Amino acid sequence: MTGVLNSNLAERRGAALSRGVGVMTGVYADQARNAEIWDVEGRRYIDFASGIAVVNTGHCHPRIVEAVRAQLDRFTHTCHQVVPYENYVALAERLNALVPGEGEKKTVFLTTGAEAVENAVKIARAATGRSAVIAFTGGFHGRTFMGMSLTGKVFPYKAGFGAMAGDVYHAPFPVPLHGISTEASLAALDQILKSDLDPARVAAILLEPVQGEGGFYPAPPAFMAALRAICDKHGMLLIADEVQTGFARTGRCFAMEHHDVAADLTTMAKSLAGGFPLAAVTGRSDLMDAPQAGGLGGTYGGNPLAIAAAHAVLDIIEDEGLCDRANLLGARLKQRLESLREKVPEIADIRGPGFMNAVEFNQPDSDQPNPEFANTVRARALERGLILLTCGVRANVIRFLAPITIEDAVFNEAMDVIEETLLASHAAQRGTRETAAS
Ligand code: PMP
């Protein structure tokens, strides 16, 4: 307990900070351990957000804290472009070996996911001598100018921010649940390449192997294979944005491991360094070497503290078997949600590989989205001490992103809260409908 009230902080925040940065809870953090957060008033929460998929290895994992502390005692910043250091090189070597794809690979370190995407596009442009990029509806790639331009959702990401970066095209992402099949998506892409955009001008096709902010929709394997074939046919590069899917979340270290084909360039951030700002692009060496020296980088990219944390993250994923654990926890969560389908007719779909799971809500017995229900579930869960996030192009999805290291007892407690919350939200919505009808 700090003696500070959440409500006071909310007031100060409103006065001091740009409205442009939204906040999803009114809870101000004081401390956090693994899957639990305590707020400034001493109330405990179970964290099923993980800082938006950042602490897959839990809050303050002792091995990460220890690794960062050891680095803190040695040096905190030299800028790798001025005075380089060994752990940066060693992490690149590890990522080059880990990231899916045959052959020699190289890496560049950056600070945020958006920056990783920006740099992947720069590398693709330098390597191909072409400028156009194809991305997908519902995709999310960050809030910088190129990141926002590539993002396939206008509100709140693009609205009011003027002209987008040029030479970006969006094809529909396949979501069979919404009536967009893989075939329909590929046909629309083909149409773009026939009516709008010369394939010989396309540097890259960029996508998330499982859409994150867009709603946790996995790219169907046949779709990914078709994109790979289109890229190979026309000399385009395939970029996998693994910023949200990476580092054991989907039950494999990278979501692309669920596919038979590999990307040419992979973007990473979020859980790479367990809460320290670090991002990377890893890809085929010949492509990664296309930009001239000085064309890539940044003052903080590959900060030594973040690099030290990332080494610990990779060790933990391996030593604690987090890919297997993600599969186990995800299976339990999905089973629990399945058991509620009959009692909660708003549940339209339960999905997601590994522990990257989501539940989508429609109006009962209809295919119309039910964003109010998703929002009610999120708010009621918070009242019961469970932090959940919504997502989705229709805002009708709850996503579950707990640390993969969550203890069984805490996980089971969260499952009970989810069940109670879904049942109570259904009862409340039914009550509202009945009142409206009477
Ligand atoms: N790509 C994807 C797939 C993401 O989920 C995000 C963040 N939600 C980003 C890029 C941008 O990352 P950052 O917020 O670190 O810039």
Tab-separated table of C-alpha atoms and ligand atoms in Angstrom:
chain	number	residue	atom	x	y	z
A	1	MET	CA	0.000	0.000	0.000
A	2	THR	CA	1.299	3.391	-0.908
A	3	GLY	CA	-1.303	5.716	0.609
A	4	VAL	CA	-2.058	6.947	-2.907
A	5	LEU	CA	-5.511	6.431	-4.380
A	6	ASN	CA	-6.220	5.172	-7.890
A	7	SER	CA	-8.816	7.929	-8.266
A	8	ASN	CA	-6.269	10.645	-7.410
A	9	LEU	CA	-3.824	9.249	-9.913
A	10	ALA	CA	-6.541	9.091	-12.563
A	11	GLU	CA	-7.262	12.758	-11.986
A	12	ARG	CA	-3.590	13.715	-12.218
A	13	ARG	CA	-3.201	11.558	-15.280
A	14	GLY	CA	-6.138	13.260	-16.996
A	15	ALA	CA	-4.588	16.656	-16.350
A	16	ALA	CA	-1.016	15.741	-17.246
A	17	LEU	CA	-1.190	13.299	-20.136
A	18	SER	CA	-2.328	13.349	-23.727
A	19	ARG	CA	-5.770	11.921	-24.268
A	20	GLY	CA	-4.217	10.093	-27.234
A	21	VAL	CA	-2.835	7.430	-24.930
A	22	GLY	CA	-5.874	5.458	-23.829
A	23	VAL	CA	-5.976	3.453	-20.593
A	24	MET	CA	-7.891	0.206	-20.197
A	25	THR	CA	-8.080	0.025	-16.392
A	26	GLY	CA	-8.170	2.638	-13.627
A	27	VAL	CA	-5.770	0.518	-11.609
A	28	TYR	CA	-2.321	1.947	-10.885
A	29	ALA	CA	0.389	-0.682	-10.413
A	30	ASP	CA	2.499	-0.808	-7.304
A	31	GLN	CA	4.084	-4.248	-7.506
A	32	ALA	CA	3.899	-7.330	-9.698
A	33	ARG	CA	5.084	-10.937	-9.424
A	34	ASN	CA	4.581	-13.599	-12.084
A	35	ALA	CA	0.839	-13.434	-12.941
A	36	GLU	CA	-0.243	-11.107	-10.132
A	37	ILE	CA	-0.279	-7.307	-9.835
A	38	TRP	CA	-0.960	-5.292	-6.681
A	39	ASP	CA	-2.269	-1.778	-7.117
A	40	VAL	CA	-1.388	1.325	-5.115
A	41	GLU	CA	-4.351	0.656	-2.788
A	42	GLY	CA	-3.095	-2.851	-2.037
A	43	ARG	CA	-5.693	-4.719	-4.103
A	44	ARG	CA	-4.488	-7.842	-5.920
A	45	TYR	CA	-5.249	-8.613	-9.560
A	46	ILE	CA	-4.591	-11.650	-11.713
A	47	ASP	CA	-2.974	-10.435	-14.898
A	48	PHE	CA	-4.371	-11.971	-18.086
A	49	ALA	CA	-2.928	-9.165	-20.214
A	50	SER	CA	0.817	-9.499	-19.527
A	51	GLY	CA	1.331	-5.859	-20.548
A	52	ILE	CA	-0.114	-6.887	-23.957
A	53	ALA	CA	1.819	-10.124	-24.462
A	54	VAL	CA	5.089	-8.813	-23.058
A	55	VAL	CA	5.659	-10.836	-19.892
A	56	ASN	CA	5.174	-14.366	-21.252
A	57	THR	CA	7.819	-15.262	-18.648
A	58	GLY	CA	5.900	-13.520	-15.849
A	59	HIS	CA	6.454	-10.271	-13.974
A	60	CYS	CA	9.888	-9.980	-12.365
A	61	HIS	CA	11.041	-13.513	-13.130
A	62	PRO	CA	13.999	-13.965	-10.730
A	63	ARG	CA	16.334	-15.021	-13.539
A	64	ILE	CA	15.509	-11.919	-15.584
A	65	VAL	CA	15.891	-9.641	-12.570
A	66	GLU	CA	19.219	-11.284	-11.776
A	67	ALA	CA	20.503	-10.965	-15.372
A	68	VAL	CA	19.535	-7.297	-15.578
A	69	ARG	CA	21.002	-6.558	-12.144
A	70	ALA	CA	24.320	-8.117	-13.168
A	71	GLN	CA	24.387	-6.006	-16.328
A	72	LEU	CA	23.381	-2.892	-14.360
A	73	ASP	CA	26.541	-3.245	-12.298
A	74	ARG	CA	28.734	-3.409	-15.417
A	75	PHE	CA	27.339	-0.720	-17.778
A	76	THR	CA	23.902	0.470	-18.905
A	77	HIS	CA	24.507	2.148	-22.247
A	78	THR	CA	27.310	2.730	-24.706
A	79	CYS	CA	25.218	2.629	-27.925
A	80	HIS	CA	26.206	-0.446	-29.865
A	81	GLN	CA	26.931	1.748	-32.884
A	82	VAL	CA	29.654	3.541	-30.900
A	83	VAL	CA	31.151	0.970	-28.523
A	84	PRO	CA	29.738	-2.505	-29.206
A	85	TYR	CA	29.348	-5.304	-26.642
A	86	GLU	CA	29.360	-9.077	-26.630
A	87	ASN	CA	25.887	-9.944	-25.325
A	88	TYR	CA	24.337	-8.061	-28.287
A	89	VAL	CA	26.293	-10.200	-30.760
A	90	ALA	CA	25.481	-13.370	-28.804
A	91	LEU	CA	21.740	-12.605	-28.810
A	92	ALA	CA	21.830	-12.069	-32.572
A	93	GLU	CA	23.524	-15.460	-32.919
A	94	ARG	CA	20.789	-17.066	-30.820
A	95	LEU	CA	17.953	-15.447	-32.782
A	96	ASN	CA	19.580	-16.342	-36.105
A	97	ALA	CA	19.512	-19.980	-35.019
A	98	LEU	CA	15.996	-19.837	-33.511
A	99	VAL	CA	13.958	-17.912	-36.087
A	100	PRO	CA	12.298	-20.253	-38.618
A	101	GLY	CA	13.816	-20.441	-42.097
A	102	GLU	CA	16.689	-22.269	-43.768
A	103	GLY	CA	20.116	-20.814	-44.443
A	104	GLU	CA	22.275	-18.083	-42.981
A	105	LYS	CA	20.469	-15.363	-41.078
A	106	LYS	CA	21.351	-11.986	-39.586
A	107	THR	CA	19.663	-9.643	-37.112
A	108	VAL	CA	19.242	-5.965	-36.300
A	109	PHE	CA	18.101	-4.770	-32.857
A	110	LEU	CA	15.653	-1.921	-32.288
A	111	THR	CA	13.471	-0.723	-29.435
A	112	THR	CA	9.769	-1.178	-30.260
A	113	GLY	CA	7.565	-3.408	-32.355
A	114	ALA	CA	6.595	-0.545	-34.645
A	115	GLU	CA	10.262	0.178	-35.229
A	116	ALA	CA	10.897	-3.475	-36.077
A	117	VAL	CA	8.132	-3.317	-38.705
A	118	GLU	CA	9.472	-0.030	-40.106
A	119	ASN	CA	12.920	-1.550	-40.417
A	120	ALA	CA	11.687	-4.777	-41.986
A	121	VAL	CA	10.051	-2.648	-44.700
A	122	LYS	CA	13.242	-0.612	-45.160
A	123	ILE	CA	15.283	-3.808	-45.494
A	124	ALA	CA	12.773	-5.275	-47.967
A	125	ARG	CA	12.895	-2.076	-50.027
A	126	ALA	CA	16.698	-1.967	-50.018
A	127	ALA	CA	16.962	-5.664	-50.925
A	128	THR	CA	14.404	-5.646	-53.747
A	129	GLY	CA	14.772	-2.109	-55.071
A	130	ARG	CA	10.946	-1.932	-54.942
A	131	SER	CA	8.719	0.149	-52.714
A	132	ALA	CA	5.173	-1.257	-52.453
A	133	VAL	CA	3.996	-3.330	-49.477
A	134	ILE	CA	0.855	-5.431	-49.179
A	135	ALA	CA	-0.677	-5.847	-45.722
A	136	PHE	CA	-4.079	-7.084	-44.541
A	137	THR	CA	-7.342	-5.778	-43.176
A	138	GLY	CA	-7.448	-6.126	-39.397
A	139	GLY	CA	-3.657	-6.318	-39.166
A	140	PHE	CA	-1.882	-4.224	-36.538
A	141	HIS	CA	1.710	-3.120	-37.025
A	142	GLY	CA	2.243	-0.136	-34.726
A	143	ARG	CA	1.593	3.575	-34.338
A	144	THR	CA	4.533	5.131	-36.212
A	145	PHE	CA	3.813	6.472	-39.688
A	146	MET	CA	4.617	3.299	-41.617
A	147	GLY	CA	3.264	1.106	-38.817
A	148	MET	CA	-0.049	2.967	-38.814
A	149	SER	CA	-0.183	2.988	-42.622
A	150	LEU	CA	0.267	-0.796	-42.680
A	151	THR	CA	-2.316	-1.293	-39.931
A	152	GLY	CA	-5.635	-2.409	-41.371
A	153	LYS	CA	-8.009	-0.557	-39.055
A	154	VAL	CA	-8.953	3.116	-39.280
A	155	PHE	CA	-10.369	3.825	-35.830
A	156	PRO	CA	-8.614	4.618	-33.523
A	157	TYR	CA	-5.270	4.068	-35.229
A	158	LYS	CA	-5.453	6.182	-38.410
A	159	ALA	CA	-8.414	8.528	-37.945
A	160	GLY	CA	-7.426	12.186	-37.825
A	161	PHE	CA	-3.779	11.609	-38.692
A	162	GLY	CA	-3.893	12.727	-42.319
A	163	ALA	CA	-2.403	11.050	-45.380
A	164	MET	CA	-0.897	7.629	-44.837
A	165	ALA	CA	2.505	6.547	-46.183
A	166	GLY	CA	2.333	5.798	-49.897
A	167	ASP	CA	2.524	2.472	-51.686
A	168	VAL	CA	0.715	0.450	-49.006
A	169	TYR	CA	-2.156	-1.815	-50.115
A	170	HIS	CA	-4.554	-3.888	-48.018
A	171	ALA	CA	-6.061	-7.219	-48.986
A	172	PRO	CA	-8.787	-8.869	-46.899
A	173	PHE	CA	-7.437	-11.218	-44.229
A	174	PRO	CA	-9.180	-14.601	-44.324
A	175	VAL	CA	-11.625	-14.996	-41.441
A	176	PRO	CA	-14.035	-17.828	-42.335
A	177	LEU	CA	-16.125	-16.948	-39.251
A	178	HIS	CA	-16.874	-13.586	-40.904
A	179	GLY	CA	-17.486	-15.137	-44.308
A	180	ILE	CA	-14.046	-14.450	-45.789
A	181	SER	CA	-12.511	-17.718	-46.944
A	182	THR	CA	-8.877	-18.272	-47.892
A	183	GLU	CA	-9.991	-18.480	-51.530
A	184	ALA	CA	-11.880	-15.179	-51.322
A	185	SER	CA	-8.913	-13.476	-49.711
A	186	LEU	CA	-6.503	-14.788	-52.358
A	187	ALA	CA	-8.894	-13.758	-55.126
A	188	ALA	CA	-8.997	-10.204	-53.723
A	189	LEU	CA	-5.213	-10.116	-53.547
A	190	ASP	CA	-5.023	-11.314	-57.140
A	191	GLN	CA	-7.434	-8.553	-58.108
A	192	ILE	CA	-5.203	-5.910	-56.494
A	193	LEU	CA	-2.241	-7.278	-58.443
A	194	LYS	CA	-4.260	-7.168	-61.664
A	195	SER	CA	-6.091	-3.865	-61.316
A	196	ASP	CA	-3.989	-1.604	-59.070
A	197	LEU	CA	-0.481	-2.742	-58.444
A	198	ASP	CA	2.203	-4.180	-60.714
A	199	PRO	CA	3.576	-7.240	-58.872
A	200	ALA	CA	7.055	-6.231	-60.079
A	201	ARG	CA	6.779	-3.148	-57.823
A	202	VAL	CA	5.972	-5.075	-54.648
A	203	ALA	CA	8.801	-5.319	-52.108
A	204	ALA	CA	6.940	-7.435	-49.567
A	205	ILE	CA	3.782	-9.002	-48.250
A	206	LEU	CA	3.502	-8.449	-44.498
A	207	LEU	CA	1.238	-10.275	-42.069
A	208	GLU	CA	0.835	-11.520	-38.531
A	209	PRO	CA	0.742	-15.348	-38.443
A	210	VAL	CA	-2.041	-14.920	-35.885
A	211	GLN	CA	-3.655	-11.478	-35.972
A	212	GLY	CA	-3.311	-9.904	-32.517
A	213	GLU	CA	-5.143	-6.613	-32.030
A	214	GLY	CA	-7.342	-7.593	-35.003
A	215	GLY	CA	-8.960	-10.466	-33.069
A	216	PHE	CA	-6.668	-13.499	-32.643
A	217	TYR	CA	-7.457	-14.942	-36.073
A	218	PRO	CA	-4.816	-17.458	-37.173
A	219	ALA	CA	-3.689	-17.315	-40.816
A	220	PRO	CA	-4.851	-20.613	-42.360
A	221	PRO	CA	-1.889	-22.814	-43.417
A	222	ALA	CA	-3.128	-22.930	-47.024
A	223	PHE	CA	-3.222	-19.127	-47.064
A	224	MET	CA	0.330	-18.814	-45.764
A	225	ALA	CA	1.541	-21.375	-48.310
A	226	ALA	CA	-0.218	-19.464	-51.109
A	227	LEU	CA	1.378	-16.177	-50.027
A	228	ARG	CA	4.779	-17.837	-50.029
A	229	ALA	CA	4.157	-19.076	-53.584
A	230	ILE	CA	3.022	-15.608	-54.753
A	231	CYS	CA	6.135	-14.045	-53.211
A	232	ASP	CA	8.416	-16.598	-54.879
A	233	LYS	CA	6.723	-16.160	-58.241
A	234	HIS	CA	7.045	-12.375	-58.272
A	235	GLY	CA	10.273	-11.822	-56.324
A	236	MET	CA	8.457	-10.317	-53.326
A	237	LEU	CA	9.552	-10.947	-49.737
A	238	LEU	CA	7.338	-12.460	-47.062
A	239	ILE	CA	7.521	-10.665	-43.708
A	240	ALA	CA	6.087	-12.353	-40.599
A	241	ASP	CA	5.201	-9.863	-37.863
A	242	GLU	CA	5.739	-12.023	-34.764
A	243	VAL	CA	5.681	-9.093	-32.347
A	244	GLN	CA	2.629	-10.462	-30.488
A	245	THR	CA	2.832	-14.153	-31.465
A	246	GLY	CA	6.494	-14.705	-30.582
A	247	PHE	CA	8.288	-16.421	-27.737
A	248	ALA	CA	6.236	-19.495	-26.839
A	249	ARG	CA	2.838	-17.781	-26.841
A	250	THR	CA	1.387	-20.027	-29.559
A	251	GLY	CA	2.934	-23.222	-28.176
A	252	ARG	CA	5.989	-22.919	-30.433
A	253	CYS	CA	8.742	-20.346	-30.034
A	254	PHE	CA	7.412	-18.616	-33.193
A	255	ALA	CA	3.944	-18.911	-34.725
A	256	MET	CA	5.488	-19.496	-38.164
A	257	GLU	CA	6.616	-22.898	-36.846
A	258	HIS	CA	2.981	-23.969	-37.258
A	259	HIS	CA	3.412	-23.516	-41.024
A	260	ASP	CA	5.286	-25.527	-43.647
A	261	VAL	CA	6.698	-22.364	-45.185
A	262	ALA	CA	9.029	-19.730	-43.736
A	263	ALA	CA	9.147	-15.952	-43.960
A	264	ASP	CA	12.157	-14.078	-45.362
A	265	LEU	CA	12.110	-11.501	-42.560
A	266	THR	CA	10.665	-11.800	-39.035
A	267	THR	CA	9.847	-8.923	-36.688
A	268	MET	CA	9.953	-9.417	-32.914
A	269	ALA	CA	9.471	-7.284	-29.791
A	270	LYS	CA	7.204	-7.584	-26.715
A	271	SER	CA	8.073	-10.876	-24.952
A	272	LEU	CA	11.566	-10.982	-26.450
A	273	ALA	CA	12.938	-9.169	-23.414
A	274	GLY	CA	10.233	-9.852	-20.813
A	275	GLY	CA	9.323	-6.220	-20.152
A	276	PHE	CA	12.435	-4.379	-21.279
A	277	PRO	CA	12.148	-2.418	-24.525
A	278	LEU	CA	13.798	-4.518	-27.213
A	279	ALA	CA	12.818	-5.372	-30.770
A	280	ALA	CA	14.512	-7.191	-33.614
A	281	VAL	CA	14.329	-8.052	-37.272
A	282	THR	CA	15.910	-11.363	-38.237
A	283	GLY	CA	16.097	-12.659	-41.769
A	284	ARG	CA	18.071	-14.049	-44.670
A	285	SER	CA	21.635	-12.714	-44.540
A	286	ASP	CA	21.641	-11.496	-48.145
A	287	LEU	CA	18.542	-9.387	-47.449
A	288	MET	CA	19.681	-8.143	-44.050
A	289	ASP	CA	22.942	-6.921	-45.610
A	290	ALA	CA	21.203	-4.907	-48.348
A	291	PRO	CA	21.050	-1.567	-46.448
A	292	GLN	CA	24.295	0.429	-46.315
A	293	ALA	CA	26.162	0.806	-43.003
A	294	GLY	CA	24.459	3.539	-40.982
A	295	GLY	CA	21.096	2.990	-42.719
A	296	LEU	CA	19.714	0.954	-39.816
A	297	GLY	CA	19.979	1.247	-36.051
A	298	GLY	CA	19.130	3.776	-33.378
A	299	THR	CA	20.550	5.111	-30.129
A	300	TYR	CA	18.804	2.633	-27.832
A	301	GLY	CA	18.335	-0.353	-30.146
A	302	GLY	CA	19.804	-3.356	-28.348
A	303	ASN	CA	20.262	-1.594	-25.020
A	304	PRO	CA	22.498	-3.819	-22.848
A	305	LEU	CA	19.938	-4.204	-20.036
A	306	ALA	CA	17.262	-5.331	-22.490
A	307	ILE	CA	19.695	-7.669	-24.210
A	308	ALA	CA	20.614	-9.238	-20.863
A	309	ALA	CA	16.900	-9.719	-20.131
A	310	ALA	CA	16.351	-11.339	-23.539
A	311	HIS	CA	19.080	-13.923	-22.931
A	312	ALA	CA	17.331	-14.835	-19.678
A	313	VAL	CA	13.954	-15.025	-21.472
A	314	LEU	CA	15.307	-17.500	-24.033
A	315	ASP	CA	16.881	-19.598	-21.255
A	316	ILE	CA	13.608	-19.653	-19.288
A	317	ILE	CA	11.520	-20.642	-22.329
A	318	GLU	CA	13.808	-23.620	-22.817
A	319	ASP	CA	14.522	-24.612	-19.208
A	320	GLU	CA	10.901	-24.275	-18.017
A	321	GLY	CA	9.430	-25.914	-21.133
A	322	LEU	CA	7.177	-22.911	-21.810
A	323	CYS	CA	6.056	-24.089	-25.263
A	324	ASP	CA	4.612	-27.283	-23.758
A	325	ARG	CA	3.160	-25.309	-20.862
A	326	ALA	CA	1.483	-22.881	-23.287
A	327	ASN	CA	-0.190	-25.814	-25.034
A	328	LEU	CA	-1.327	-27.306	-21.738
A	329	LEU	CA	-2.752	-24.083	-20.313
A	330	GLY	CA	-4.409	-23.121	-23.605
A	331	ALA	CA	-6.078	-26.543	-23.833
A	332	ARG	CA	-7.413	-26.176	-20.275
A	333	LEU	CA	-8.695	-22.663	-20.925
A	334	LYS	CA	-10.413	-23.632	-24.177
A	335	GLN	CA	-11.975	-26.683	-22.518
A	336	ARG	CA	-13.368	-24.504	-19.746
A	337	LEU	CA	-14.804	-22.038	-22.256
A	338	GLU	CA	-16.291	-24.899	-24.316
A	339	SER	CA	-18.059	-26.155	-21.198
A	340	LEU	CA	-19.885	-22.786	-21.039
A	341	ARG	CA	-21.098	-22.660	-24.630
A	342	GLU	CA	-24.601	-23.879	-23.891
A	343	LYS	CA	-25.125	-21.641	-20.893
A	344	VAL	CA	-23.685	-18.567	-22.611
A	345	PRO	CA	-25.206	-18.388	-26.107
A	346	GLU	CA	-23.283	-15.170	-26.800
A	347	ILE	CA	-20.162	-17.336	-27.319
A	348	ALA	CA	-19.672	-17.502	-31.096
A	349	ASP	CA	-16.151	-18.901	-31.289
A	350	ILE	CA	-13.334	-20.162	-29.078
A	351	ARG	CA	-9.943	-20.290	-30.739
A	352	GLY	CA	-6.227	-19.804	-30.836
A	353	PRO	CA	-3.050	-21.882	-30.872
A	354	GLY	CA	-1.131	-22.613	-27.670
A	355	PHE	CA	-1.940	-20.029	-25.013
A	356	MET	CA	-2.883	-17.287	-27.533
A	357	ASN	CA	-6.584	-17.796	-27.007
A	358	ALA	CA	-9.704	-15.750	-27.546
A	359	VAL	CA	-13.461	-15.968	-27.271
A	360	GLU	CA	-15.696	-14.067	-29.697
A	361	PHE	CA	-19.198	-12.915	-28.787
A	362	ASN	CA	-22.228	-12.425	-31.020
A	363	GLN	CA	-25.819	-11.569	-30.239
A	364	PRO	CA	-27.460	-14.836	-29.130
A	365	ASP	CA	-28.420	-17.022	-32.111
A	366	SER	CA	-27.160	-14.493	-34.615
A	367	ASP	CA	-23.997	-13.654	-36.533
A	368	GLN	CA	-24.156	-10.017	-35.431
A	369	PRO	CA	-21.201	-8.962	-33.271
A	370	ASN	CA	-21.760	-8.218	-29.593
A	371	PRO	CA	-19.071	-5.724	-28.519
A	372	GLU	CA	-21.166	-4.672	-25.483
A	373	PHE	CA	-20.954	-8.207	-24.158
A	374	ALA	CA	-17.162	-8.318	-24.566
A	375	ASN	CA	-16.887	-5.021	-22.775
A	376	THR	CA	-19.191	-6.158	-19.958
A	377	VAL	CA	-17.108	-9.294	-19.484
A	378	ARG	CA	-13.915	-7.230	-19.352
A	379	ALA	CA	-15.364	-4.760	-16.824
A	380	ARG	CA	-16.976	-7.425	-14.599
A	381	ALA	CA	-13.786	-9.490	-14.569
A	382	LEU	CA	-11.847	-6.428	-13.449
A	383	GLU	CA	-14.297	-5.906	-10.584
A	384	ARG	CA	-13.550	-9.488	-9.561
A	385	GLY	CA	-9.795	-8.877	-9.729
A	386	LEU	CA	-8.971	-10.307	-13.168
A	387	ILE	CA	-7.403	-8.152	-15.874
A	388	LEU	CA	-8.680	-9.095	-19.355
A	389	LEU	CA	-8.259	-7.369	-22.710
A	390	THR	CA	-10.692	-7.001	-25.578
A	391	CYS	CA	-9.628	-6.931	-29.218
A	392	GLY	CA	-10.980	-7.488	-32.703
A	393	VAL	CA	-12.000	-5.493	-35.744
A	394	ARG	CA	-15.553	-5.728	-34.378
A	395	ALA	CA	-14.434	-5.177	-30.746
A	396	ASN	CA	-16.350	-8.323	-29.759
A	397	VAL	CA	-13.420	-10.504	-28.698
A	398	ILE	CA	-11.835	-11.160	-25.312
A	399	ARG	CA	-8.223	-12.272	-25.593
A	400	PHE	CA	-6.382	-14.191	-22.916
A	401	LEU	CA	-2.697	-13.392	-22.540
A	402	ALA	CA	-1.646	-14.596	-19.097
A	403	PRO	CA	2.033	-15.213	-18.388
A	404	ILE	CA	2.867	-18.751	-19.495
A	405	THR	CA	4.636	-19.179	-16.162
A	406	ILE	CA	1.372	-18.658	-14.221
A	407	GLU	CA	1.081	-21.021	-11.223
A	408	ASP	CA	-1.649	-23.675	-11.437
A	409	ALA	CA	-3.479	-22.316	-8.373
A	410	VAL	CA	-3.614	-18.770	-9.806
A	411	PHE	CA	-4.659	-20.094	-13.204
A	412	ASN	CA	-7.485	-22.145	-11.654
A	413	GLU	CA	-8.637	-19.137	-9.674
A	414	ALA	CA	-8.762	-17.113	-12.905
A	415	MET	CA	-10.750	-19.873	-14.641
A	416	ASP	CA	-13.394	-19.649	-11.894
A	417	VAL	CA	-13.563	-15.878	-12.268
A	418	ILE	CA	-13.950	-16.222	-16.051
A	419	GLU	CA	-16.782	-18.712	-15.612
A	420	GLU	CA	-18.623	-16.594	-13.033
A	421	THR	CA	-18.113	-13.482	-15.150
A	422	LEU	CA	-19.439	-15.040	-18.347
A	423	LEU	CA	-22.490	-16.437	-16.557
A	424	ALA	CA	-23.200	-13.138	-14.794
A	425	SER	CA	-22.724	-11.129	-18.002
A	426	HIS	CA	-25.144	-13.429	-19.829
A	427	ALA	CA	-27.724	-13.120	-17.050
A	428	ALA	CA	-27.374	-9.317	-17.113
A	429	GLN	CA	-27.687	-9.098	-20.871
A	430	ARG	CA	-30.703	-11.415	-20.876
A	431	GLY	CA	-32.243	-9.245	-18.150
A	432	THR	CA	-31.705	-6.113	-20.273
A	433	ARG	CA	-33.264	-7.762	-23.333
A	434	GLU	CA	-36.290	-8.943	-21.353
A	435	THR	CA	-36.824	-5.486	-19.855
A	436	ALA	CA	-36.533	-3.915	-23.299
A	437	ALA	CA	-39.072	-6.408	-24.708
A	438	SER	CA	-41.629	-5.972	-21.921
B	1	PMP	N1	3.057	-5.568	-34.503
B	1	PMP	C1	2.189	-6.288	-33.783
B	1	PMP	C2	1.709	-7.596	-34.328
B	1	PMP	C3	1.747	-5.850	-32.529
B	1	PMP	O1	0.867	-6.584	-31.823
B	1	PMP	C4	2.239	-4.626	-32.029
B	1	PMP	C5	1.806	-4.080	-30.669
B	1	PMP	N2	0.562	-4.437	-30.222
B	1	PMP	C6	3.143	-3.898	-32.809
B	1	PMP	C7	3.538	-4.402	-34.032
B	1	PMP	C8	3.714	-2.594	-32.326
B	1	PMP	O2	4.565	-2.810	-31.254
B	1	PMP	P1	4.975	-1.589	-30.294
B	1	PMP	O3	3.751	-1.213	-29.538
B	1	PMP	O4	6.074	-2.149	-29.440
B	1	PMP	O5	5.463	-0.498	-31.190
